[in-house]
Coordinates of C-alpha atoms in Angstrom, one line a residue:
M431 CA -36.0 -96.0 46.9
T432 CA -33.8 -96.9 43.9
K433 CA -34.4 -100.5 42.7
L434 CA -31.5 -102.9 42.5
A435 CA -30.2 -103.0 38.9
L436 CA -28.6 -106.0 37.3
D437 CA -25.1 -104.6 37.0
T438 CA -25.1 -103.7 40.7
L439 CA -26.4 -107.1 41.7
E440 CA -23.8 -108.9 39.6
S441 CA -21.0 -106.9 41.1
W442 CA -22.2 -107.4 44.6
L443 CA -22.6 -111.2 44.1
W444 CA -19.1 -111.5 42.5
D445 CA -17.6 -109.6 45.4
S446 CA -18.7 -112.4 47.7
A447 CA -16.3 -114.7 45.9
N448 CA -13.4 -112.5 47.0
I449 CA -14.4 -113.1 50.6
L450 CA -14.0 -116.8 50.1
R451 CA -10.6 -116.6 48.3
G452 CA -7.9 -118.4 50.3
S453 CA -10.5 -120.4 52.4
I454 CA -11.7 -122.8 49.7
D455 CA -10.8 -123.8 46.2
S456 CA -12.2 -121.4 43.6
S457 CA -14.0 -124.3 41.8
D458 CA -16.1 -124.7 45.0
F459 CA -17.1 -121.0 45.4
K460 CA -20.3 -121.5 43.4
N461 CA -21.7 -124.1 45.8
Y462 CA -21.5 -121.8 48.9
I463 CA -22.4 -118.5 47.2
F464 CA -25.4 -120.0 45.4
G465 CA -26.7 -121.5 48.7
L466 CA -26.5 -118.2 50.6
L467 CA -27.9 -116.3 47.6
F468 CA -30.9 -118.6 47.6
L469 CA -31.3 -118.4 51.3
K470 CA -31.4 -114.6 51.3
R471 CA -33.7 -114.5 48.3
A472 CA -36.1 -117.0 49.9
N473 CA -36.2 -115.1 53.2
D474 CA -36.8 -111.7 51.5
V475 CA -39.6 -113.0 49.2
F476 CA -41.2 -114.9 52.1
A477 CA -41.3 -111.8 54.3
E478 CA -42.6 -109.8 51.4
E479 CA -45.4 -112.3 50.7
V480 CA -46.3 -112.6 54.4
E481 CA -46.7 -108.9 54.8
S482 CA -48.8 -108.7 51.7
I483 CA -51.1 -111.5 53.0
M484 CA -51.4 -109.7 56.4
E485 CA -52.4 -106.4 54.7
R486 CA -54.7 -108.0 52.1
E487 CA -56.5 -110.5 54.3
G488 CA -56.1 -109.0 57.7
L489 CA -54.4 -112.1 59.1
S490 CA -52.0 -112.2 62.0
R491 CA -48.3 -112.7 61.2
E492 CA -48.5 -116.3 62.6
D493 CA -51.4 -117.2 60.4
A494 CA -50.0 -115.4 57.3
E495 CA -46.7 -117.4 57.6
N496 CA -48.6 -120.6 56.9
D497 CA -50.1 -119.3 53.7
P498 CA -47.1 -118.9 51.2
Y499 CA -46.3 -121.8 48.8
F500 CA -42.7 -121.6 49.7
K501 CA -42.1 -122.0 53.5
V502 CA -39.2 -120.6 55.5
P503 CA -39.3 -122.1 59.0
P504 CA -38.1 -120.1 62.0
E505 CA -34.7 -121.7 62.3
A506 CA -34.0 -120.7 58.6
R507 CA -35.0 -117.0 59.1
W508 CA -32.3 -114.6 58.0
E509 CA -32.7 -112.4 61.0
E510 CA -32.1 -115.3 63.3
I511 CA -29.0 -116.6 61.4
K512 CA -27.5 -113.1 61.5
K513 CA -27.5 -113.2 65.3
E514 CA -25.1 -116.2 65.4
T515 CA -21.5 -115.5 66.4
E516 CA -20.3 -119.1 66.9
S517 CA -20.8 -122.2 64.9
I518 CA -22.4 -120.2 62.1
G519 CA -21.8 -122.9 59.6
V520 CA -23.7 -125.4 61.7
A521 CA -26.6 -122.9 62.0
L522 CA -26.6 -122.6 58.2
D523 CA -26.7 -126.3 57.7
K524 CA -29.6 -126.6 60.1
A525 CA -31.4 -123.8 58.2
F526 CA -31.0 -125.5 54.8
A527 CA -32.1 -128.8 56.2
A528 CA -35.2 -127.1 57.7
I529 CA -36.0 -125.5 54.3
E530 CA -35.8 -128.9 52.6
R531 CA -38.1 -130.4 55.3
E532 CA -40.8 -127.8 54.7
N533 CA -40.3 -127.7 50.9
T534 CA -40.0 -131.3 49.8
F535 CA -39.3 -130.4 46.1
L536 CA -35.9 -129.1 47.3
E537 CA -34.9 -132.4 49.0
G538 CA -31.1 -132.9 48.7
V539 CA -30.6 -129.5 47.0
M540 CA -29.9 -127.2 49.9
T541 CA -27.9 -129.7 52.0
A542 CA -25.6 -130.7 49.1
T543 CA -23.1 -128.2 50.4
K544 CA -21.9 -128.3 54.0
F545 CA -21.1 -125.0 55.7
G546 CA -20.3 -126.5 59.1
D547 CA -16.6 -127.5 58.4
K548 CA -14.6 -124.9 60.3
E549 CA -11.4 -126.0 58.7
K550 CA -12.8 -124.7 55.4
L551 CA -15.0 -121.8 56.6
S552 CA -14.2 -120.1 59.8
D553 CA -16.9 -118.1 61.7
E554 CA -15.1 -114.9 60.8
V555 CA -15.4 -115.7 57.0
L556 CA -19.0 -116.6 57.4
Q557 CA -19.8 -113.5 59.4
R558 CA -18.3 -111.4 56.6
L559 CA -20.3 -113.3 54.0
L560 CA -23.6 -112.7 56.0
R561 CA -22.8 -109.0 56.4
H562 CA -22.1 -108.8 52.6
F563 CA -25.3 -110.6 51.7
N564 CA -27.2 -108.3 54.1
Q565 CA -26.3 -105.2 52.1
Y566 CA -29.3 -105.4 49.7
S567 CA -32.9 -106.5 49.8
L568 CA -33.9 -109.2 47.3
R569 CA -37.6 -108.6 47.6
N570 CA -39.4 -108.5 44.2
A571 CA -40.4 -104.9 45.0
D572 CA -36.7 -103.9 45.4
L573 CA -35.5 -105.5 42.1
Y574 CA -35.5 -103.8 38.7
K575 CA -37.6 -106.8 37.5
P576 CA -38.8 -109.9 39.4
D577 CA -36.7 -112.4 37.4
I578 CA -33.5 -110.3 37.6
L579 CA -32.1 -112.7 40.0
G580 CA -32.2 -115.5 37.5
D581 CA -30.1 -113.4 35.1
A582 CA -27.6 -112.6 37.9
Y583 CA -27.4 -116.2 38.8
E584 CA -26.7 -117.1 35.1
Y585 CA -23.9 -114.4 35.1
L586 CA -22.4 -116.0 38.2
I587 CA -22.5 -119.4 36.6
K588 CA -20.5 -118.0 33.6
Q589 CA -18.1 -116.2 35.9
F590 CA -17.5 -119.3 38.0
A591 CA -16.9 -121.3 34.8
D592 CA -14.3 -118.8 33.8
D593 CA -12.7 -118.9 37.2
A594 CA -12.7 -122.7 37.3
G595 CA -11.1 -123.0 33.8
K596 CA -11.2 -126.4 32.4
K597 CA -13.6 -127.7 35.1
G598 CA -16.1 -125.0 34.1
G599 CA -17.2 -127.1 31.2
E600 CA -18.7 -129.7 33.5
F601 CA -21.6 -127.4 34.4
Y602 CA -21.7 -124.6 31.9
S603 CA -22.1 -124.5 28.1
P604 CA -21.2 -121.1 26.4
R605 CA -24.3 -119.0 25.9
G606 CA -23.8 -118.5 22.2
V607 CA -23.6 -122.3 21.5
V608 CA -26.7 -122.8 23.7
K609 CA -28.7 -120.2 21.8
L610 CA -27.6 -121.6 18.5
I611 CA -28.7 -125.2 19.2
V612 CA -32.1 -124.0 20.6
Q613 CA -32.7 -121.9 17.5
L614 CA -32.0 -124.9 15.3
I615 CA -34.4 -127.3 17.1
K616 CA -37.1 -124.6 17.6
P617 CA -39.1 -125.7 20.7
E618 CA -42.8 -124.8 20.6
P619 CA -45.4 -123.9 23.1
R620 CA -46.7 -126.9 25.2
N621 CA -43.5 -128.8 24.3
K622 CA -41.8 -131.2 26.8
V623 CA -38.1 -130.3 26.5
Y624 CA -35.5 -132.7 28.0
D625 CA -31.8 -132.4 28.6
P626 CA -30.2 -135.8 29.8
T627 CA -26.9 -134.0 30.9
C628 CA -28.3 -130.7 32.0
G629 CA -25.4 -129.3 33.9
S630 CA -26.7 -126.0 35.5
G631 CA -29.8 -126.0 33.4
G632 CA -28.8 -123.4 30.8
M633 CA -30.2 -125.2 27.7
L634 CA -33.6 -125.8 29.4
I635 CA -33.8 -122.1 30.4
E636 CA -32.8 -120.9 26.9
S637 CA -35.5 -123.2 25.4
A638 CA -38.1 -121.5 27.7
R639 CA -36.9 -118.1 26.7
Y640 CA -37.3 -119.0 23.0
V641 CA -40.8 -120.3 23.6
A642 CA -41.8 -117.2 25.7
K643 CA -41.4 -115.0 22.6
L644 CA -43.7 -117.1 20.4
P645 CA -47.5 -116.7 20.0
Q646 CA -49.2 -118.6 22.9
G647 CA -45.7 -118.9 24.4
K648 CA -47.1 -117.7 27.8
V649 CA -50.1 -118.6 29.9
G650 CA -50.5 -115.6 32.2
K651 CA -47.1 -115.0 33.7
N652 CA -46.0 -118.6 33.1
I653 CA -44.0 -119.8 30.1
N654 CA -46.0 -122.5 28.2
I655 CA -43.3 -125.2 28.4
S656 CA -42.4 -128.3 30.5
L657 CA -38.8 -128.8 31.4
Y658 CA -37.0 -132.0 32.3
G659 CA -33.4 -132.8 33.0
Q660 CA -31.0 -135.2 34.6
E661 CA -27.5 -134.5 36.0
K662 CA -24.9 -136.9 37.4
N663 CA -22.8 -134.5 39.5
L664 CA -24.6 -133.9 42.8
G665 CA -23.3 -130.3 43.3
T666 CA -24.1 -129.4 39.7
W667 CA -27.6 -131.0 40.0
A668 CA -28.2 -128.7 43.1
I669 CA -27.1 -125.7 41.1
A670 CA -29.5 -126.6 38.2
K671 CA -32.4 -127.0 40.7
L672 CA -31.7 -123.6 42.2
N673 CA -31.1 -122.0 38.8
L674 CA -34.5 -123.2 37.5
I675 CA -36.3 -122.1 40.7
L676 CA -34.8 -118.6 40.5
H677 CA -36.0 -118.4 36.9
N678 CA -39.5 -119.3 38.3
F679 CA -39.6 -122.9 37.0
L680 CA -40.7 -124.4 40.2
D681 CA -42.2 -127.5 38.5
A682 CA -39.2 -128.4 36.4
Q683 CA -38.3 -132.0 36.9
I684 CA -34.6 -132.2 37.4
E685 CA -33.4 -135.6 38.5
K686 CA -30.0 -136.7 39.8
G687 CA -28.1 -139.7 38.6
D688 CA -26.2 -141.2 35.6
T689 CA -28.6 -141.0 32.6
L690 CA -26.8 -143.8 30.7
T691 CA -27.1 -146.4 33.5
S692 CA -30.1 -145.0 35.4
P693 CA -32.5 -142.8 33.4
E694 CA -35.0 -141.3 35.8
H695 CA -37.9 -140.0 33.7
Y696 CA -40.7 -142.5 33.2
D697 CA -44.4 -142.3 32.1
C698 CA -47.3 -143.8 34.0
Q699 CA -46.7 -147.2 32.4
G700 CA -43.1 -147.4 33.7
K701 CA -41.6 -146.8 30.2
L702 CA -39.1 -144.1 29.3
M703 CA -40.9 -140.8 29.0
L704 CA -41.0 -139.3 25.5
F705 CA -40.2 -135.7 24.7
D706 CA -41.0 -133.2 21.9
R707 CA -37.5 -131.7 22.0
V708 CA -34.3 -133.3 23.3
I709 CA -31.2 -131.1 23.7
A710 CA -27.8 -131.8 25.3
N711 CA -24.1 -131.0 25.5
P712 CA -22.8 -134.4 26.9
P713 CA -19.2 -134.7 28.3
F714 CA -17.0 -135.2 25.2
S715 CA -15.9 -138.8 24.7
Q716 CA -16.5 -140.0 28.2
K717 CA -14.6 -143.1 29.1
F718 CA -15.8 -146.2 31.1
W719 CA -19.3 -145.0 30.5
W720 CA -21.1 -148.3 31.4
T721 CA -20.1 -148.3 35.0
P722 CA -21.8 -151.7 36.0
A723 CA -19.3 -153.3 33.6
E724 CA -16.4 -151.4 35.1
T725 CA -17.1 -152.9 38.6
D726 CA -16.4 -156.3 37.2
V727 CA -13.0 -155.5 35.7
Q728 CA -10.7 -158.5 36.3
I729 CA -7.0 -158.4 37.3
K730 CA -4.7 -161.0 35.6
V731 CA -1.0 -161.7 36.4
G732 CA 1.0 -161.8 33.2
K733 CA 4.0 -164.0 32.4
D734 CA 6.3 -161.1 33.5
G735 CA 4.6 -161.3 37.0
K736 CA 3.0 -157.9 36.6
E737 CA -0.7 -157.4 37.2
K738 CA -2.8 -156.4 34.2
K739 CA -6.4 -155.2 34.0
I740 CA -8.6 -157.1 31.6
S741 CA -10.8 -154.4 30.1
P742 CA -14.5 -155.5 29.8
N743 CA -15.7 -155.8 26.2
Y744 CA -18.9 -153.8 26.1
N745 CA -20.0 -155.5 22.9
K746 CA -20.3 -158.8 24.7
I747 CA -22.0 -157.5 27.8
V748 CA -25.8 -157.5 28.0
I749 CA -26.3 -153.8 28.7
D750 CA -29.4 -151.6 28.6
K751 CA -31.7 -154.7 28.4
K752 CA -34.3 -152.9 30.4
W753 CA -34.7 -149.9 28.1
S754 CA -33.5 -151.1 24.7
R755 CA -32.0 -147.8 23.8
F756 CA -28.9 -148.9 21.9
K757 CA -30.6 -150.5 18.9
Y758 CA -27.9 -149.1 16.5
G759 CA -25.0 -150.7 18.3
I760 CA -22.9 -150.5 21.5
P761 CA -20.4 -147.7 21.5
P762 CA -16.8 -148.5 22.5
R763 CA -15.6 -148.3 26.1
G764 CA -13.6 -145.1 25.5
Y765 CA -16.3 -143.0 23.7
A766 CA -19.8 -142.5 25.2
D767 CA -20.8 -139.9 22.6
L768 CA -23.1 -142.2 20.6
A769 CA -24.5 -143.8 23.7
F770 CA -25.8 -140.4 24.7
L771 CA -27.1 -139.8 21.2
Q772 CA -28.9 -143.1 21.1
H773 CA -30.5 -142.4 24.5
M774 CA -31.7 -139.1 23.2
L775 CA -33.2 -140.8 20.1
A776 CA -34.9 -143.4 22.2
V777 CA -36.8 -140.8 24.2
L778 CA -37.7 -138.5 21.2
K779 CA -41.3 -138.5 20.0
Q780 CA -42.0 -139.5 16.5
D781 CA -42.6 -135.9 15.4
G782 CA -39.9 -134.5 17.7
K783 CA -36.5 -133.1 17.0
L784 CA -33.2 -133.3 18.9
G785 CA -30.0 -131.3 18.9
V786 CA -26.7 -132.5 20.5
I787 CA -23.2 -131.2 20.6
L788 CA -20.6 -133.9 19.9
P789 CA -16.8 -133.9 19.2
H790 CA -15.8 -133.9 15.6
G791 CA -14.5 -137.5 15.9
T792 CA -18.0 -138.8 15.9
L793 CA -18.3 -137.7 12.3
F794 CA -15.6 -140.0 11.0
R795 CA -14.3 -142.5 13.6
G796 CA -14.6 -146.1 12.4
G797 CA -15.1 -149.4 14.3
A798 CA -18.2 -149.6 16.4
E799 CA -18.9 -145.9 16.0
G800 CA -18.7 -146.1 12.2
K801 CA -21.2 -148.9 12.2
I802 CA -23.6 -147.0 14.4
R803 CA -23.3 -143.9 12.2
S804 CA -23.9 -145.9 9.0
K805 CA -27.2 -147.3 10.5
L806 CA -28.3 -143.9 11.6
L807 CA -27.8 -142.6 8.1
E808 CA -29.5 -145.6 6.5
D809 CA -32.5 -144.9 8.6
D810 CA -32.4 -141.3 7.5
L811 CA -32.4 -139.9 11.0
I812 CA -29.6 -137.3 10.6
E813 CA -31.1 -134.0 9.4
G814 CA -28.2 -131.7 9.7
I815 CA -24.6 -131.3 10.8
V816 CA -23.1 -127.9 11.8
G817 CA -19.4 -127.7 12.2
L818 CA -18.5 -125.3 15.0
P819 CA -15.4 -123.1 15.4
P820 CA -12.5 -124.3 17.7
A821 CA -11.9 -123.2 21.3
L822 CA -15.6 -122.5 22.1
F823 CA -15.7 -124.8 25.2
Y824 CA -14.0 -124.7 28.6
N825 CA -13.1 -128.4 28.7
T826 CA -11.4 -128.6 25.3
G827 CA -9.9 -126.5 22.5
I828 CA -10.9 -128.9 19.7
P829 CA -13.9 -128.0 17.5
A830 CA -17.2 -129.7 17.9
S831 CA -20.3 -130.2 15.8
I832 CA -24.0 -129.9 16.3
W833 CA -26.1 -132.9 15.2
I834 CA -29.8 -132.2 14.4
M835 CA -31.9 -135.3 14.2
S836 CA -35.5 -136.0 13.3
K837 CA -37.6 -139.1 12.9
Q838 CA -39.8 -137.4 10.4
K839 CA -37.7 -135.3 8.0
T840 CA -39.3 -132.8 5.6
A841 CA -39.6 -133.8 2.0
A842 CA -36.8 -131.4 1.0
L843 CA -34.4 -133.2 3.4
K844 CA -35.4 -136.8 2.7
N845 CA -32.3 -138.9 2.0
K846 CA -30.1 -135.9 2.4
V847 CA -28.0 -134.4 5.1
L848 CA -27.7 -130.6 5.4
I849 CA -24.1 -129.8 6.3
I850 CA -22.8 -126.4 7.3
D851 CA -19.1 -125.4 7.8
A852 CA -19.4 -122.7 10.4
S853 CA -15.8 -123.0 11.6
Q854 CA -15.0 -119.4 10.7
D855 CA -18.1 -117.9 12.3
F856 CA -16.7 -116.6 15.6
K857 CA -15.2 -113.8 17.5
E858 CA -11.6 -114.5 18.5
N859 CA -10.9 -113.9 22.2
K860 CA -7.7 -114.4 24.2
N861 CA -8.7 -117.5 26.1
Q862 CA -11.9 -118.7 24.5
N863 CA -13.6 -118.0 21.2
E864 CA -17.2 -116.7 21.1
L865 CA -20.3 -117.0 19.0
L866 CA -22.0 -113.6 18.6
D867 CA -25.6 -113.0 17.6
E868 CA -24.5 -112.1 14.1
H869 CA -22.9 -115.5 13.7
L870 CA -26.0 -117.3 15.0
E871 CA -28.2 -115.4 12.6
K872 CA -26.0 -116.4 9.7
I873 CA -26.0 -120.1 10.6
V874 CA -29.7 -120.3 11.4
T875 CA -30.7 -118.3 8.4
A876 CA -28.7 -120.6 6.1
Y877 CA -30.0 -123.7 7.8
E878 CA -33.6 -122.6 7.4
A879 CA -33.2 -121.6 3.8
Q880 CA -31.7 -125.0 2.9
T881 CA -30.1 -123.4 -0.2
E882 CA -26.6 -124.5 -1.1
V883 CA -23.9 -121.8 -0.4
D884 CA -20.5 -122.3 -2.0
K885 CA -17.9 -123.2 0.6
Y886 CA -20.5 -123.0 3.4
L887 CA -23.6 -125.2 3.0
R888 CA -24.5 -128.3 1.1
L889 CA -27.4 -130.7 0.9
V890 CA -25.5 -133.9 0.6
P891 CA -27.3 -136.9 -0.9
L892 CA -27.1 -140.1 1.2
A893 CA -25.8 -141.9 -1.9
E894 CA -22.7 -139.7 -1.9
I895 CA -22.2 -140.2 1.9
K896 CA -22.5 -144.0 1.3
E897 CA -19.8 -143.8 -1.4
N898 CA -17.6 -142.2 1.4
D899 CA -18.2 -145.2 3.7
Y900 CA -20.7 -143.1 5.7
N901 CA -17.9 -140.7 6.8
L902 CA -19.4 -137.4 7.7
N903 CA -16.2 -135.4 8.0
I904 CA -17.3 -132.0 6.8
S905 CA -14.2 -131.3 4.7
R906 CA -15.2 -134.2 2.4
Y907 CA -18.3 -132.4 1.4
I908 CA -17.5 -128.7 1.7
D909 CA -14.2 -127.5 0.2
T910 CA -13.2 -124.3 1.9
S911 CA -9.7 -124.1 0.3
E912 CA -9.0 -121.1 -1.8
P913 CA -7.8 -121.8 -5.4
E914 CA -4.2 -121.2 -6.1
P915 CA -3.6 -118.2 -8.5
E916 CA -2.9 -119.3 -12.1
V917 CA 0.8 -119.0 -13.1
D918 CA 1.7 -117.5 -16.4
L919 CA 4.7 -119.5 -17.3
A920 CA 5.7 -117.4 -20.3
A921 CA 5.6 -114.2 -18.2
V922 CA 7.7 -115.9 -15.4
Q923 CA 10.3 -117.0 -18.0
Q924 CA 10.5 -113.5 -19.4
T925 CA 10.9 -112.1 -15.9
I926 CA 13.7 -114.5 -15.2
A927 CA 15.4 -113.6 -18.5
D928 CA 15.1 -109.9 -17.7
L929 CA 16.6 -110.4 -14.3
E930 CA 19.5 -112.4 -15.8
T931 CA 20.2 -109.6 -18.3
Q932 CA 20.2 -107.0 -15.4
E933 CA 22.5 -109.3 -13.5
R934 CA 25.0 -109.5 -16.4
A935 CA 24.9 -105.7 -16.7
I936 CA 25.6 -105.2 -13.0
D937 CA 28.4 -107.7 -13.1
K938 CA 30.0 -105.9 -16.0
K939 CA 29.7 -102.5 -14.3
L940 CA 31.1 -103.9 -11.1
A941 CA 34.1 -105.4 -12.9
G942 CA 34.8 -102.0 -14.4
F943 CA 34.8 -100.4 -10.9
L944 CA 37.2 -103.0 -9.6
K945 CA 39.6 -102.6 -12.6
E946 CA 39.7 -98.8 -11.9
L947 CA 40.7 -99.6 -8.3
G948 CA 43.4 -101.9 -9.5
I949 CA 41.8 -105.0 -8.0

């Protein structure tokens, strides 16, 4: 029997989206398809494992079904669900609830999407979906490689991000950018890696891929890394959990909730857990980021009789008292960027390294952000800044930058900031630009060499940055303009004189022709 290849699997899964078109919004496709994909995969692997146990240990089917780590209860069995002809969505909701009941690490994941609303999904559509998903076996023995499903799942996440357009940026960071930031912070075996805004989990999975290629990067079949993340959006959190499970990271600790107001990772003493590597692509310039303050917004009637909202002043509000993360200052209400950055710093080990993608404005904006940036520089925490090309991300066309930060910089980088202008390192596409491997290699090689490259890389002394009022705008330090060609004034004057002589000759000749014609 031919094993299911990745391209066939991808095409098959993407065709399931076409069945849903017209029934629900395309931005919601992923929630339903990912749920059914996981259900089919869980059933096939469960059946495969049960049969293996029966053959290996001589147990009855009933006894063997109690042995696998991942349990699929009878009401969640694929063969039973296929028999349903009415209220199929209700049957699916019950199946997902049963799986959560038997596998507590999935609590809230499978039931995040509701299939039972017939106004959204009719029995006819669901029957078509079930028939479609029944076409192929997802047993390990029938796949080209056991973790192929994780790759297909990643492909689907990318496709759904494309389909969702601007909304896609909420759960997916472009693969090239993710690979770049991982290669810059270089996670190591046995590291704890944390993403406070993990989306669908791509940065964590890429960190694990990186470690898997290193010496001692694997222990048996398992990658020697611990993964942690938090995600605010419930649907995206469920996708992240499934994504990591399908990549065989069953013990990844992905929590749900707002990282800024309710961080969820603590050590045994009740303090914020510390990590070896911290990596993130937070939402750009998130507004109203301290939600407890926003619930107390006051309404005042002005002299004109109109109601006006009195915006809370974050600087005068006692925030984050429990965790003391914002030691460098309180970011303004309209820009959460440096709030995320300071949270990441607060949970970074003393010998750790963090990488975060932030909008360009964080490099030069003044006010509260300017004060925070100056203190970060004074404490010599900013190791490097990489300016990225425009139009890489789904949610914005503006360029962004990668900040690399370390609490223990190398001697070569003490009191310096390594700045790279990589704004021209990209492949131009119709809707969205792309970082290719060749661009990543150029950037990472230059960053590691730490040798100045004209119009590309500089090691900028902190003294120079201080003279610029702690402004990190890349153009202040790397001049990419091309020099204007020198103008030979004498040659230009001679050319003009020659043209004037030619013009007089032409005028004289033209006058002769006109005279002959009697004009």
